[in-house]
Amino acid sequence: MALSVSKEEISKTVLELEKSFNERWSAGDNRGYLDNYAEEISYFDPVLEELVVGRDAVVAHIESIYSNPHIVRSEYLNPAVSVGDSGDFAVLAFNLNTYVLDDNGEEQQLRAWNATEVYRLIDGAWRIVHSNWAFTRTATDAIAS
């Protein structure tokens, strides 16, 4: 099957979508992400021990903890997109640093994230089917077990 859209174009589209959702999130509007989640989404959140499955459950979880973070700047570092040969599946991984203003109006880092978003083309739209957010630094020792 020949792709009508190149992997490079798909990668660019997915990264632009992710940035648009995150910029809305940062400004106090979480609906970019929430409205894009597929019905069958699975979601890992660093504040939970278990996987959350299903759009309704993920939306309920996020709405229960979300408040406007007032993020003034985000850095998208090391983005990598792997696109499936069929052209309807893409995995985006990136590091995200977010910044807020302190009491003196100076930028300070709020969080450093490792993020993985799995997108699938569903009825002509790229939807998130899996989302994994992790703090960049959680372990103090390098271990692989």
CSV table of C-alpha atoms in Angstrom, one decimal:
chain,number,residue,atom,x,y,z
A,1,MET,CA,0.0,0.0,0.0
A,2,ALA,CA,1.5,3.4,-1.0
A,3,LEU,CA,1.2,6.2,1.5
A,4,SER,CA,-0.6,9.2,0.3
A,5,VAL,CA,1.1,11.2,3.0
A,6,SER,CA,4.8,10.9,3.8
A,7,LYS,CA,6.1,9.8,7.2
A,8,GLU,CA,7.8,13.1,7.5
A,9,GLU,CA,4.5,15.0,7.0
A,10,ILE,CA,2.8,12.7,9.5
A,11,SER,CA,5.6,13.3,12.0
A,12,LYS,CA,5.2,17.0,11.6
A,13,THR,CA,1.4,16.9,11.9
A,14,VAL,CA,1.5,14.8,15.1
A,15,LEU,CA,4.1,17.0,16.7
A,16,GLU,CA,2.1,20.2,15.8
A,17,LEU,CA,-1.0,18.6,17.2
A,18,GLU,CA,0.8,17.7,20.4
A,19,LYS,CA,2.2,21.2,20.8
A,20,SER,CA,-1.3,22.8,20.2
A,21,PHE,CA,-2.9,20.6,22.8
A,22,ASN,CA,-0.1,21.3,25.3
A,23,GLU,CA,-0.2,25.1,24.7
A,24,ARG,CA,-3.9,25.0,25.4
A,25,TRP,CA,-3.3,23.0,28.6
A,26,SER,CA,-0.6,25.5,29.7
A,27,ALA,CA,-3.0,28.4,29.2
A,28,GLY,CA,-5.8,26.8,31.3
A,29,ASP,CA,-7.7,24.8,28.7
A,30,ASN,CA,-7.4,21.1,29.0
A,31,ARG,CA,-10.0,20.3,26.4
A,32,GLY,CA,-7.4,20.1,23.5
A,33,TYR,CA,-6.1,16.8,25.0
A,34,LEU,CA,-9.4,15.6,26.5
A,35,ASP,CA,-11.4,16.1,23.3
A,36,ASN,CA,-8.7,14.3,21.2
A,37,TYR,CA,-8.5,11.1,23.3
A,38,ALA,CA,-9.8,8.0,21.5
A,39,GLU,CA,-12.5,6.0,23.3
A,40,GLU,CA,-10.0,3.2,24.0
A,41,ILE,CA,-7.2,5.4,25.3
A,42,SER,CA,-4.9,4.0,28.0
A,43,TYR,CA,-3.1,6.5,30.2
A,44,PHE,CA,-0.2,6.4,32.6
A,45,ASP,CA,0.1,9.3,35.1
A,46,PRO,CA,3.0,9.6,37.5
A,47,VAL,CA,0.6,10.3,40.4
A,48,LEU,CA,-1.1,7.0,39.9
A,49,GLU,CA,0.1,3.4,40.4
A,50,GLU,CA,-2.2,1.9,37.8
A,51,LEU,CA,-3.1,2.3,34.2
A,52,VAL,CA,-6.3,4.2,33.5
A,53,VAL,CA,-8.2,2.8,30.5
A,54,GLY,CA,-11.1,4.3,28.5
A,55,ARG,CA,-11.8,7.9,27.6
A,56,ASP,CA,-14.4,8.5,30.3
A,57,ALA,CA,-12.1,7.3,33.0
A,58,VAL,CA,-9.1,9.2,31.7
A,59,VAL,CA,-11.1,12.4,31.4
A,60,ALA,CA,-12.5,12.0,34.9
A,61,HIS,CA,-9.0,11.5,36.3
A,62,ILE,CA,-7.5,14.5,34.6
A,63,GLU,CA,-10.5,16.8,35.5
A,64,SER,CA,-10.2,15.7,39.1
A,65,ILE,CA,-6.6,16.9,39.4
A,66,TYR,CA,-6.3,19.7,36.7
A,67,SER,CA,-6.0,23.3,37.5
A,68,ASN,CA,-4.7,26.1,35.3
A,69,PRO,CA,-0.9,25.7,35.6
A,70,HIS,CA,-0.2,29.2,34.2
A,71,ILE,CA,2.7,27.9,32.2
A,72,VAL,CA,4.4,30.8,30.3
A,73,ARG,CA,6.9,28.8,28.3
A,74,SER,CA,7.4,25.2,27.2
A,75,GLU,CA,10.5,23.6,25.7
A,76,TYR,CA,10.0,20.6,23.5
A,77,LEU,CA,13.2,18.7,23.5
A,78,ASN,CA,14.4,15.7,21.5
A,79,PRO,CA,11.1,14.9,19.7
A,80,ALA,CA,11.1,11.6,17.9
A,81,VAL,CA,8.2,10.3,15.9
A,82,SER,CA,8.0,6.7,14.7
A,83,VAL,CA,5.3,6.2,12.0
A,84,GLY,CA,3.9,2.8,11.1
A,85,ASP,CA,4.3,1.6,7.5
A,86,SER,CA,0.5,1.8,7.1
A,87,GLY,CA,0.6,5.5,7.7
A,88,ASP,CA,-2.2,5.4,10.3
A,89,PHE,CA,-0.2,4.9,13.5
A,90,ALA,CA,2.5,7.2,15.1
A,91,VAL,CA,4.4,7.2,18.3
A,92,LEU,CA,5.7,10.5,19.6
A,93,ALA,CA,8.3,10.7,22.4
A,94,PHE,CA,9.8,13.9,23.7
A,95,ASN,CA,11.1,15.7,26.8
A,96,LEU,CA,9.1,18.7,27.9
A,97,ASN,CA,10.3,21.4,30.3
A,98,THR,CA,7.6,23.8,31.5
A,99,TYR,CA,8.1,27.2,33.1
A,100,VAL,CA,6.0,29.5,35.3
A,101,LEU,CA,6.6,33.0,36.7
A,102,ASP,CA,7.8,33.2,40.3
A,103,ASP,CA,6.7,36.0,42.7
A,104,ASN,CA,9.2,38.4,41.2
A,105,GLY,CA,8.0,37.8,37.6
A,106,GLU,CA,11.0,35.7,36.7
A,107,GLU,CA,10.7,32.3,34.9
A,108,GLN,CA,11.3,29.2,36.9
A,109,GLN,CA,11.0,25.6,35.8
A,110,LEU,CA,7.8,24.0,37.0
A,111,ARG,CA,8.4,20.4,35.7
A,112,ALA,CA,10.6,18.3,33.5
A,113,TRP,CA,8.7,15.5,31.8
A,114,ASN,CA,9.3,12.4,29.7
A,115,ALA,CA,6.3,12.0,27.4
A,116,THR,CA,5.1,9.4,25.0
A,117,GLU,CA,1.9,9.8,23.0
A,118,VAL,CA,0.6,7.1,20.6
A,119,TYR,CA,-1.6,8.5,17.9
A,120,ARG,CA,-3.8,6.6,15.5
A,121,LEU,CA,-5.7,7.9,12.5
A,122,ILE,CA,-9.3,7.3,13.3
A,123,ASP,CA,-12.0,8.5,10.8
A,124,GLY,CA,-9.6,10.9,9.2
A,125,ALA,CA,-8.4,12.5,12.5
A,126,TRP,CA,-5.2,11.8,14.6
A,127,ARG,CA,-6.4,10.6,18.0
A,128,ILE,CA,-4.3,9.7,21.1
A,129,VAL,CA,-4.8,6.1,21.9
A,130,HIS,CA,-2.1,5.9,24.6
A,131,SER,CA,-0.5,8.6,26.7
A,132,ASN,CA,2.4,8.1,29.2
A,133,TRP,CA,3.7,11.0,31.3
A,134,ALA,CA,6.6,10.5,33.7
A,135,PHE,CA,8.8,12.9,35.7
A,136,THR,CA,12.2,13.2,34.1
A,137,ARG,CA,14.0,12.5,37.4
A,138,THR,CA,12.5,10.0,39.8
A,139,ALA,CA,15.2,7.5,40.6
A,140,THR,CA,18.4,8.4,42.3
A,141,ASP,CA,20.4,5.4,41.0
A,142,ALA,CA,20.7,4.0,37.5
A,143,ILE,CA,18.9,0.7,37.6
A,144,ALA,CA,17.3,-1.6,35.1
A,145,SER,CA,15.0,-3.9,37.0
